[in-house]
């Protein structure tokens, strides 16, 4: 099993920054990452990181603004979000996969999902 607990969401002005954290416990996983979902929209891939290698992948919409990282000793993944835009407003979900890594993993290959944390970016 893998348990995921997100934190760090909140309200921020456009152009500001937030850092999300996700503390993981349980068995070793192949990758961790972040999805997000805005009201009325499908869940959208944001970023992922291979747990063993640290190789990262990003959605085009956040590339250059967001950075995913991990701290192996703390079993924690972070999402540093800079230059936030109102369209970044969404519930952000931390995810973990036991058997998939890279940029080609569908959402179904992430077996574990956190409860979600709200990020709201105002104009």
CSV table of N, CA, C and O in Angstrom, one decimal:
chain,number,residue,atom,x,y,z
A,1,UNK,N,0.8,-1.2,0.0
A,1,UNK,CA,0.0,0.0,0.0
A,1,UNK,C,0.9,1.2,0.0
A,1,UNK,O,2.0,1.2,0.5
A,2,UNK,N,0.3,2.3,-0.5
A,2,UNK,CA,0.9,3.6,-0.5
A,2,UNK,C,-0.1,4.6,0.0
A,2,UNK,O,-1.3,4.7,-0.5
A,3,UNK,N,0.2,5.4,1.0
A,3,UNK,CA,-0.6,6.5,1.4
A,3,UNK,C,0.0,7.8,1.1
A,3,UNK,O,1.2,8.0,1.2
A,4,UNK,N,-0.8,8.7,0.6
A,4,UNK,CA,-0.4,10.0,0.2
A,4,UNK,C,-1.1,11.1,0.9
A,4,UNK,O,-2.4,11.1,0.9
A,5,UNK,N,-0.4,12.1,1.4
A,5,UNK,CA,-1.0,13.2,2.1
A,5,UNK,C,-0.5,14.5,1.5
A,5,UNK,O,0.7,14.8,1.6
A,6,UNK,N,-1.3,15.3,0.9
A,6,UNK,CA,-0.9,16.5,0.3
A,6,UNK,C,-1.1,17.7,1.2
A,6,UNK,O,-1.9,17.7,2.1
A,7,UNK,N,-0.3,18.7,1.0
A,7,UNK,CA,-0.4,20.0,1.8
A,7,UNK,C,0.1,21.1,0.9
A,7,UNK,O,0.8,20.9,-0.1
A,8,UNK,N,-0.2,22.3,1.3
A,8,UNK,CA,0.4,23.5,0.7
A,8,UNK,C,-0.5,24.3,-0.2
A,8,UNK,O,-0.1,25.3,-0.8
A,9,UNK,N,-1.7,23.8,-0.5
A,9,UNK,CA,-2.6,24.5,-1.3
A,9,UNK,C,-3.1,25.8,-0.6
A,9,UNK,O,-2.9,26.0,0.6
A,10,UNK,N,-3.7,26.7,-1.4
A,10,UNK,CA,-4.3,27.9,-0.9
A,10,UNK,C,-4.6,28.9,-2.0
A,10,UNK,O,-4.8,28.5,-3.1
A,11,UNK,N,-4.8,30.1,-1.5
A,11,UNK,CA,-5.2,31.2,-2.4
A,11,UNK,C,-3.9,32.1,-2.7
A,11,UNK,O,-3.2,32.5,-1.7
A,12,UNK,N,-3.7,32.4,-3.9
A,12,UNK,CA,-2.6,33.2,-4.3
A,12,UNK,C,-2.9,34.1,-5.5
A,12,UNK,O,-3.8,33.8,-6.3
A,13,UNK,N,-2.3,35.3,-5.5
A,13,UNK,CA,-2.5,36.2,-6.6
A,13,UNK,C,-1.8,35.7,-7.9
A,13,UNK,O,-0.8,35.0,-7.8
A,14,UNK,N,-2.3,36.1,-9.0
A,14,UNK,CA,-1.7,35.8,-10.3
A,14,UNK,C,-0.2,36.3,-10.2
A,14,UNK,O,0.0,37.4,-9.8
A,15,UNK,N,0.7,35.5,-10.7
A,15,UNK,CA,2.1,35.8,-10.7
A,15,UNK,C,2.8,35.3,-9.5
A,15,UNK,O,4.0,35.4,-9.4
A,16,UNK,N,2.1,34.9,-8.5
A,16,UNK,CA,2.6,34.4,-7.2
A,16,UNK,C,3.1,33.0,-7.3
A,16,UNK,O,3.0,32.3,-8.4
A,17,UNK,N,3.5,32.5,-6.2
A,17,UNK,CA,4.0,31.1,-6.1
A,17,UNK,C,3.4,30.3,-4.9
A,17,UNK,O,3.0,30.9,-3.9
A,18,UNK,N,3.4,29.0,-5.1
A,18,UNK,CA,3.0,28.1,-4.1
A,18,UNK,C,3.9,26.9,-4.2
A,18,UNK,O,4.3,26.5,-5.3
A,19,UNK,N,4.1,26.2,-3.1
A,19,UNK,CA,4.7,24.9,-3.1
A,19,UNK,C,3.9,23.9,-2.5
A,19,UNK,O,3.5,24.0,-1.3
A,20,UNK,N,3.5,22.8,-3.2
A,20,UNK,CA,2.7,21.7,-2.7
A,20,UNK,C,3.7,20.6,-2.3
A,20,UNK,O,4.7,20.4,-2.9
A,21,UNK,N,3.3,20.0,-1.2
A,21,UNK,CA,4.0,18.8,-0.7
A,21,UNK,C,3.2,17.6,-0.7
A,21,UNK,O,1.9,17.7,-0.4
A,22,UNK,N,3.8,16.5,-0.9
A,22,UNK,CA,3.0,15.2,-0.8
A,22,UNK,C,3.9,14.2,0.0
A,22,UNK,O,5.0,13.8,-0.5
A,23,UNK,N,3.5,13.8,1.2
A,23,UNK,CA,4.2,12.9,2.0
A,23,UNK,C,3.7,11.5,1.7
A,23,UNK,O,2.5,11.2,1.8
A,24,UNK,N,4.6,10.6,1.3
A,24,UNK,CA,4.2,9.2,1.0
A,24,UNK,C,4.7,8.2,2.0
A,24,UNK,O,5.7,8.4,2.6
A,25,UNK,N,3.9,7.2,2.2
A,25,UNK,CA,4.3,6.1,3.1
A,25,UNK,C,3.9,4.8,2.5
A,25,UNK,O,3.0,4.7,1.6
A,26,UNK,N,4.6,3.7,2.9
A,26,UNK,CA,4.3,2.4,2.3
A,26,UNK,C,5.4,1.9,1.4
A,26,UNK,O,6.5,2.3,1.5
A,27,UNK,N,5.0,1.1,0.5
A,27,UNK,CA,6.0,0.4,-0.4
A,27,UNK,C,6.6,1.3,-1.4
A,27,UNK,O,6.0,2.4,-1.7
A,28,UNK,N,7.7,0.9,-1.9
A,28,UNK,CA,8.4,1.7,-2.9
A,28,UNK,C,7.6,1.8,-4.2
A,28,UNK,O,7.0,0.8,-4.6
A,29,UNK,N,7.6,2.9,-4.8
A,29,UNK,CA,6.8,3.1,-6.0
A,29,UNK,C,7.7,3.5,-7.2
A,29,UNK,O,8.8,4.0,-7.0
A,30,UNK,N,7.3,3.3,-8.4
A,30,UNK,CA,8.0,3.6,-9.6
A,30,UNK,C,8.1,5.1,-9.8
A,30,UNK,O,9.1,5.6,-10.2
A,31,UNK,N,7.0,5.8,-9.6
A,31,UNK,CA,6.9,7.2,-9.9
A,31,UNK,C,5.9,7.8,-9.0
A,31,UNK,O,5.0,7.2,-8.5
A,32,UNK,N,6.0,9.1,-8.9
A,32,UNK,CA,5.0,10.0,-8.3
A,32,UNK,C,4.8,11.2,-9.1
A,32,UNK,O,5.6,11.5,-10.0
A,33,UNK,N,3.7,11.8,-8.9
A,33,UNK,CA,3.4,13.0,-9.7
A,33,UNK,C,2.2,13.7,-9.3
A,33,UNK,O,1.7,13.6,-8.1
A,34,UNK,N,1.7,14.6,-10.1
A,34,UNK,CA,0.6,15.5,-9.8
A,34,UNK,C,-0.4,15.5,-11.0
A,34,UNK,O,0.0,15.7,-12.2
A,35,UNK,N,-1.7,15.4,-10.7
A,35,UNK,CA,-2.7,15.7,-11.6
A,35,UNK,C,-3.5,16.9,-11.0
A,35,UNK,O,-3.4,17.2,-9.8
A,36,UNK,N,-4.3,17.5,-11.9
A,36,UNK,CA,-5.2,18.5,-11.4
A,36,UNK,C,-6.6,18.5,-12.1
A,36,UNK,O,-6.7,18.0,-13.2
A,37,UNK,N,-7.6,19.0,-11.4
A,37,UNK,CA,-8.9,19.0,-12.0
A,37,UNK,C,-9.6,20.3,-11.6
A,37,UNK,O,-9.8,20.6,-10.5
A,38,UNK,N,-10.0,21.0,-12.7
A,38,UNK,CA,-10.8,22.3,-12.5
A,38,UNK,C,-12.3,21.9,-12.6
A,38,UNK,O,-12.6,20.9,-13.2
A,39,UNK,N,-13.1,22.7,-12.0
A,39,UNK,CA,-14.6,22.4,-12.1
A,39,UNK,C,-15.0,22.3,-13.6
A,39,UNK,O,-14.7,23.1,-14.4
A,40,UNK,N,-15.8,21.2,-13.9
A,40,UNK,CA,-16.3,21.0,-15.2
A,40,UNK,C,-15.3,20.5,-16.2
A,40,UNK,O,-15.6,20.3,-17.4
A,41,UNK,N,-14.1,20.2,-15.8
A,41,UNK,CA,-13.1,19.7,-16.7
A,41,UNK,C,-12.6,18.3,-16.3
A,41,UNK,O,-12.7,17.9,-15.2
A,42,UNK,N,-11.9,17.6,-17.2
A,42,UNK,CA,-11.3,16.4,-17.0
A,42,UNK,C,-10.1,16.5,-16.1
A,42,UNK,O,-9.4,17.6,-16.2
A,43,UNK,N,-9.7,15.5,-15.4
A,43,UNK,CA,-8.4,15.5,-14.7
A,43,UNK,C,-7.3,15.6,-15.7
A,43,UNK,O,-7.3,14.9,-16.8
A,44,UNK,N,-6.3,16.4,-15.4
A,44,UNK,CA,-5.2,16.8,-16.3
A,44,UNK,C,-3.9,16.4,-15.7
A,44,UNK,O,-3.6,16.8,-14.5
A,45,UNK,N,-3.1,15.8,-16.5
A,45,UNK,CA,-1.7,15.5,-16.0
A,45,UNK,C,-0.9,16.8,-15.9
A,45,UNK,O,-1.0,17.7,-16.7
A,46,UNK,N,-0.2,16.9,-14.8
A,46,UNK,CA,0.6,18.1,-14.6
A,46,UNK,C,2.1,17.8,-14.6
A,46,UNK,O,2.9,18.4,-15.4
A,47,UNK,N,2.6,16.8,-13.8
A,47,UNK,CA,4.0,16.5,-13.8
A,47,UNK,C,4.2,15.2,-13.2
A,47,UNK,O,3.4,14.7,-12.4
A,48,UNK,N,5.3,14.5,-13.5
A,48,UNK,CA,5.7,13.3,-12.8
A,48,UNK,C,7.2,13.2,-12.7
A,48,UNK,O,7.9,13.8,-13.4
A,49,UNK,N,7.6,12.4,-11.7
A,49,UNK,CA,9.0,12.1,-11.5
A,49,UNK,C,9.3,10.7,-11.2
A,49,UNK,O,8.5,10.0,-10.4
A,50,UNK,N,10.3,10.1,-11.9
A,50,UNK,CA,10.7,8.8,-11.6
A,50,UNK,C,11.3,8.7,-10.2
A,50,UNK,O,12.2,9.5,-9.9
A,51,UNK,N,10.9,7.8,-9.4
A,51,UNK,CA,11.4,7.8,-8.0
A,51,UNK,C,12.9,7.4,-8.0
A,51,UNK,O,13.6,7.9,-7.2
A,52,UNK,N,13.3,6.5,-8.8
A,52,UNK,CA,14.7,6.0,-8.7
A,52,UNK,C,15.7,6.9,-9.4
A,52,UNK,O,16.8,7.1,-8.9
A,53,UNK,N,15.3,7.5,-10.6
A,53,UNK,CA,16.2,8.3,-11.4
A,53,UNK,C,16.0,9.8,-11.2
A,53,UNK,O,17.0,10.5,-11.5
A,54,UNK,N,14.9,10.2,-10.8
A,54,UNK,CA,14.6,11.6,-10.7
A,54,UNK,C,14.3,12.3,-12.0
A,54,UNK,O,14.1,13.5,-12.0
A,55,UNK,N,14.1,11.6,-13.1
A,55,UNK,CA,13.8,12.1,-14.4
A,55,UNK,C,12.3,12.7,-14.3
A,55,UNK,O,11.5,12.0,-13.8
A,56,UNK,N,12.1,13.9,-14.8
A,56,UNK,CA,10.9,14.5,-14.7
A,56,UNK,C,10.2,14.8,-16.1
A,56,UNK,O,10.9,14.8,-17.1
A,57,UNK,N,8.9,14.9,-16.1
A,57,UNK,CA,8.1,15.2,-17.2
A,57,UNK,C,7.0,16.2,-16.8
A,57,UNK,O,6.5,16.1,-15.7
A,58,UNK,N,6.7,17.1,-17.8
A,58,UNK,CA,5.7,18.1,-17.5
A,58,UNK,C,4.7,18.3,-18.6
A,58,UNK,O,5.0,18.1,-19.8
A,59,UNK,N,3.5,18.7,-18.2
A,59,UNK,CA,2.5,19.1,-19.2
A,59,UNK,C,3.0,20.4,-19.9
A,59,UNK,O,3.6,21.2,-19.2
A,60,UNK,N,2.7,20.6,-21.1
A,60,UNK,CA,3.1,21.8,-21.8
A,60,UNK,C,2.6,23.0,-21.1
A,60,UNK,O,3.2,24.1,-21.1
A,61,UNK,N,1.4,22.9,-20.5
A,61,UNK,CA,0.8,24.1,-19.9
A,61,UNK,C,1.5,24.6,-18.7
A,61,UNK,O,1.4,25.8,-18.3
A,62,UNK,N,2.4,23.8,-18.1
A,62,UNK,CA,3.1,24.2,-16.9
A,62,UNK,C,4.6,24.2,-17.1
A,62,UNK,O,5.3,24.7,-16.2
A,63,UNK,N,5.1,23.8,-18.2
A,63,UNK,CA,6.5,23.7,-18.4
A,63,UNK,C,7.2,25.1,-18.3
A,63,UNK,O,6.7,26.0,-18.9
A,64,UNK,N,8.2,25.1,-17.6
A,64,UNK,CA,8.9,26.4,-17.4
A,64,UNK,C,8.5,27.2,-16.2
A,64,UNK,O,9.1,28.1,-15.8
A,65,UNK,N,7.3,26.8,-15.7
A,65,UNK,CA,6.8,27.5,-14.5
A,65,UNK,C,6.7,26.6,-13.3
A,65,UNK,O,6.9,27.1,-12.1
A,66,UNK,N,6.5,25.3,-13.4
A,66,UNK,CA,6.4,24.4,-12.3
A,66,UNK,C,7.6,23.5,-12.3
A,66,UNK,O,8.2,23.2,-13.4
A,67,UNK,N,8.0,23.1,-11.1
A,67,UNK,CA,9.1,22.2,-10.9
A,67,UNK,C,8.7,21.1,-10.0
A,67,UNK,O,8.3,21.4,-8.8
A,68,UNK,N,8.8,19.8,-10.4
A,68,UNK,CA,8.6,18.7,-9.5
A,68,UNK,C,9.9,18.2,-9.0
A,68,UNK,O,10.9,18.1,-9.7
A,69,UNK,N,10.0,17.8,-7.7
A,69,UNK,CA,11.2,17.3,-7.1
A,69,UNK,C,10.8,16.3,-6.1
A,69,UNK,O,9.6,16.2,-5.7
A,70,UNK,N,11.8,15.6,-5.6
A,70,UNK,CA,11.6,14.6,-4.5
A,70,UNK,C,12.7,14.6,-3.5
A,70,UNK,O,13.8,15.0,-3.8
A,71,UNK,N,12.4,14.2,-2.3
A,71,UNK,CA,13.3,14.0,-1.2
A,71,UNK,C,13.2,12.6,-0.8
A,71,UNK,O,12.2,12.2,-0.1
A,72,UNK,N,14.1,11.8,-1.2
A,72,UNK,CA,14.0,10.3,-0.9
A,72,UNK,C,14.1,10.0,0.6
A,72,UNK,O,13.4,9.1,1.0
A,73,UNK,N,14.8,10.8,1.3
A,73,UNK,CA,15.0,10.5,2.7
A,73,UNK,C,13.7,10.8,3.5
A,73,UNK,O,13.4,10.2,4.5
A,74,UNK,N,12.9,11.7,2.9
A,74,UNK,CA,11.6,12.1,3.5
A,74,UNK,C,10.4,11.5,2.9
A,74,UNK,O,9.3,11.7,3.3
A,75,UNK,N,10.6,10.7,1.8
A,75,UNK,CA,9.6,10.1,1.0
A,75,UNK,C,8.5,11.2,0.6
A,75,UNK,O,7.3,10.9,0.8
A,76,UNK,N,9.0,12.3,0.2
A,76,UNK,CA,8.1,13.4,-0.1
A,76,UNK,C,8.4,13.9,-1.5
A,76,UNK,O,9.6,14.0,-2.0
A,77,UNK,N,7.3,14.3,-2.2
A,77,UNK,CA,7.4,14.9,-3.5
A,77,UNK,C,6.9,16.3,-3.4
A,77,UNK,O,5.9,16.6,-2.7
A,78,UNK,N,7.5,17.2,-4.2
A,78,UNK,CA,7.1,18.6,-4.1
A,78,UNK,C,6.7,19.1,-5.5
A,78,UNK,O,7.2,18.6,-6.5
A,79,UNK,N,5.8,20.1,-5.5
A,79,UNK,CA,5.5,20.8,-6.8
A,79,UNK,C,5.7,22.3,-6.5
A,79,UNK,O,4.8,22.9,-5.8
A,80,UNK,N,6.8,22.9,-7.0
A,80,UNK,CA,7.0,24.3,-6.9
A,80,UNK,C,6.3,25.0,-8.0
A,80,UNK,O,6.6,24.7,-9.2
A,81,UNK,N,5.3,25.8,-7.8
A,81,UNK,CA,4.5,26.5,-8.8
A,81,UNK,C,4.8,28.0,-8.8
A,81,UNK,O,4.5,28.7,-7.8
A,82,UNK,N,5.4,28.5,-9.8
A,82,UNK,CA,5.8,29.9,-10.0
A,82,UNK,C,4.9,30.5,-11.1
A,82,UNK,O,4.4,29.8,-12.0
A,83,UNK,N,4.9,31.8,-11.1
A,83,UNK,CA,4.2,32.5,-12.2
A,83,UNK,C,2.8,32.0,-12.4
A,83,UNK,O,2.3,31.7,-13.5
A,84,UNK,N,2.1,31.8,-11.3
A,84,UNK,CA,0.8,31.2,-11.4
A,84,UNK,C,-0.2,32.1,-12.1
A,84,UNK,O,-0.2,33.3,-12.1
A,85,UNK,N,-1.1,31.4,-12.8
A,85,UNK,CA,-2.1,32.0,-13.6
A,85,UNK,C,-3.5,31.6,-13.1
A,85,UNK,O,-3.6,30.5,-12.5
A,86,UNK,N,-4.5,32.4,-13.4
A,86,UNK,CA,-5.9,32.0,-13.0
A,86,UNK,C,-6.3,30.6,-13.5
A,86,UNK,O,-7.0,29.9,-12.9
A,87,UNK,N,-5.8,30.2,-14.7
A,87,UNK,CA,-6.1,28.9,-15.3
A,87,UNK,C,-5.5,27.8,-14.6
A,87,UNK,O,-5.8,26.6,-14.9
A,88,UNK,N,-4.6,28.1,-13.7
A,88,UNK,CA,-4.0,27.0,-12.8
A,88,UNK,C,-4.9,26.6,-11.7
A,88,UNK,O,-4.6,25.7,-11.0
A,89,UNK,N,-6.0,27.4,-11.5
A,89,UNK,CA,-6.9,27.1,-10.4
A,89,UNK,C,-7.5,25.7,-10.6
A,89,UNK,O,-8.1,25.4,-11.6
A,90,UNK,N,-7.4,24.8,-9.6
A,90,UNK,CA,-7.8,23.5,-9.7
A,90,UNK,C,-7.6,22.8,-8.3
A,90,UNK,O,-6.9,23.3,-7.5
A,91,UNK,N,-8.2,21.6,-8.2
A,91,UNK,CA,-7.8,20.7,-7.1
A,91,UNK,C,-6.6,19.9,-7.6
A,91,UNK,O,-6.7,19.3,-8.7
A,92,UNK,N,-5.5,19.9,-6.9
A,92,UNK,CA,-4.3,19.2,-7.3
A,92,UNK,C,-4.2,17.9,-6.5
A,92,UNK,O,-4.3,17.9,-5.2
A,93,UNK,N,-4.0,16.8,-7.2
A,93,UNK,CA,-3.9,15.5,-6.6
A,93,UNK,C,-2.5,14.9,-6.7
A,93,UNK,O,-1.9,14.9,-7.8
A,94,UNK,N,-1.9,14.5,-5.6
A,94,UNK,CA,-0.7,13.7,-5.6
A,94,UNK,C,-1.0,12.3,-6.0
A,94,UNK,O,-2.0,11.7,-5.6
A,95,UNK,N,-0.2,11.7,-6.9
A,95,UNK,CA,-0.4,10.3,-7.3
A,95,UNK,C,0.9,9.5,-7.2
A,95,UNK,O,2.0,10.1,-7.2
A,96,UNK,N,0.7,8.2,-7.2
A,96,UNK,CA,1.8,7.3,-7.2
A,96,UNK,C,1.5,6.1,-8.0
A,96,UNK,O,0.4,5.6,-8.0
A,97,UNK,N,2.5,5.6,-8.7
A,97,UNK,CA,2.4,4.4,-9.6
A,97,UNK,C,3.4,3.4,-9.1
A,97,UNK,O,4.6,3.7,-8.9
A,98,UNK,N,3.0,2.1,-9.0
A,98,UNK,CA,3.8,1.0,-8.6
A,98,UNK,C,4.6,0.5,-9.8
A,98,UNK,O,5.6,-0.2,-9.7
A,99,UNK,N,4.1,0.7,-11.0
A,99,UNK,CA,4.5,0.0,-12.2
A,99,UNK,C,4.7,0.8,-13.5
A,99,UNK,O,4.9,0.2,-14.5
A,100,UNK,N,4.7,2.1,-13.3
A,100,UNK,CA,4.8,2.9,-14.5
A,100,UNK,C,5.6,4.2,-14.2
A,100,UNK,O,5.4,4.7,-13.1
A,101,UNK,N,6.4,4.6,-15.2
A,101,UNK,CA,7.1,5.9,-15.0
A,101,UNK,C,7.3,6.5,-16.4
A,101,UNK,O,7.1,5.8,-17.4
A,102,UNK,N,7.5,7.7,-16.4
A,102,UNK,CA,7.7,8.4,-17.7
A,102,UNK,C,6.5,9.3,-18.1
A,102,UNK,O,5.6,9.5,-17.2
A,103,UNK,N,6.4,9.7,-19.3
A,103,UNK,CA,5.4,10.6,-19.7
A,103,UNK,C,4.2,9.9,-20.4
A,103,UNK,O,3.3,10.6,-20.9
A,104,UNK,N,4.2,8.6,-20.5
A,104,UNK,CA,3.2,7.9,-21.2
A,104,UNK,C,2.2,7.1,-20.3
A,104,UNK,O,1.5,6.2,-20.8
A,105,UNK,N,2.2,7.4,-19.0
A,105,UNK,CA,1.4,6.6,-18.1
A,105,UNK,C,0.0,7.3,-18.0
A,105,UNK,O,-0.2,8.4,-17.7
A,106,UNK,N,-1.1,6.5,-18.4
A,106,UNK,CA,-2.4,7.1,-18.2
A,106,UNK,C,-2.8,7.2,-16.8
A,106,UNK,O,-2.1,6.6,-15.9
A,107,UNK,N,-3.8,7.9,-16.5
A,107,UNK,CA,-4.2,8.1,-15.1
A,107,UNK,C,-4.5,6.8,-14.4
A,107,UNK,O,-4.3,6.7,-13.2
A,108,UNK,N,-5.0,5.8,-15.1
A,108,UNK,CA,-5.3,4.5,-14.5
A,108,UNK,C,-4.1,3.8,-14.0
A,108,UNK,O,-4.2,2.9,-13.2
A,109,UNK,N,-2.9,4.1,-14.5
A,109,UNK,CA,-1.7,3.5,-14.0
A,109,UNK,C,-1.1,4.0,-12.7
A,109,UNK,O,-0.2,3.5,-12.2
A,110,UNK,N,-1.7,5.1,-12.3
A,110,UNK,CA,-1.4,5.7,-11.0
A,110,UNK,C,-2.4,5.1,-10.0
A,110,UNK,O,-3.6,5.5,-10.0
A,111,UNK,N,-2.0,4.1,-9.2
A,111,UNK,CA,-2.9,3.4,-8.4
A,111,UNK,C,-3.3,4.1,-7.1
A,111,UNK,O,-4.3,3.8,-6.6
A,112,UNK,N,-2.5,5.0,-6.7
A,112,UNK,CA,-2.8,5.7,-5.5
A,112,UNK,C,-2.9,7.2,-5.7
A,112,UNK,O,-2.1,7.8,-6.4
A,113,UNK,N,-3.9,7.7,-5.1
A,113,UNK,CA,-4.3,9.2,-5.2
A,113,UNK,C,-4.4,9.8,-3.8
A,113,UNK,O,-5.0,9.1,-2.9
A,114,UNK,N,-3.9,11.0,-3.6
A,114,UNK,CA,-4.2,11.7,-2.4
A,114,UNK,C,-5.6,12.3,-2.4
A,114,UNK,O,-6.4,12.1,-3.4
A,115,UNK,N,-5.9,13.0,-1.3
A,115,UNK,CA,-7.3,13.5,-1.2
A,115,UNK,C,-7.5,14.8,-2.0
A,115,UNK,O,-8.6,15.2,-2.2
A,116,UNK,N,-6.4,15.4,-2.4
A,116,UNK,CA,-6.5,16.6,-3.2
A,116,UNK,C,-6.3,17.9,-2.3
A,116,UNK,O,-6.8,17.9,-1.2
A,117,UNK,N,-5.7,18.9,-2.9
A,117,UNK,CA,-5.6,20.2,-2.2
A,117,UNK,C,-5.9,21.3,-3.2
A,117,UNK,O,-5.5,21.3,-4.4
A,118,UNK,N,-6.7,22.2,-2.7
A,118,UNK,CA,-7.2,23.3,-3.6
A,118,UNK,C,-6.2,24.4,-3.8
A,118,UNK,O,-5.6,24.9,-2.8
A,119,UNK,N,-6.0,24.7,-5.1
A,119,UNK,CA,-5.2,25.9,-5.4
A,119,UNK,C,-6.0,26.8,-6.2
A,119,UNK,O,-6.7,26.5,-7.2
A,120,UNK,N,-6.1,28.1,-5.7
A,120,UNK,CA,-6.9,29.1,-6.3
A,120,UNK,C,-6.0,30.3,-6.6
A,120,UNK,O,-5.4,30.8,-5.7
A,121,UNK,N,-6.0,30.7,-7.9
A,121,UNK,CA,-5.2,31.8,-8.3
A,121,UNK,C,-6.2,32.9,-8.8
A,121,UNK,O,-7.0,32.8,-9.7
A,122,UNK,N,-6.1,34.1,-8.1
A,122,UNK,CA,-7.0,35.2,-8.4
A,122,UNK,C,-6.3,36.2,-9.3
A,122,UNK,O,-5.0,36.3,-9.4
A,123,UNK,N,-7.1,36.9,-10.1
A,123,UNK,CA,-6.6,37.9,-11.0
A,123,UNK,C,-6.2,39.2,-10.3
A,123,UNK,O,-6.7,39.5,-9.2
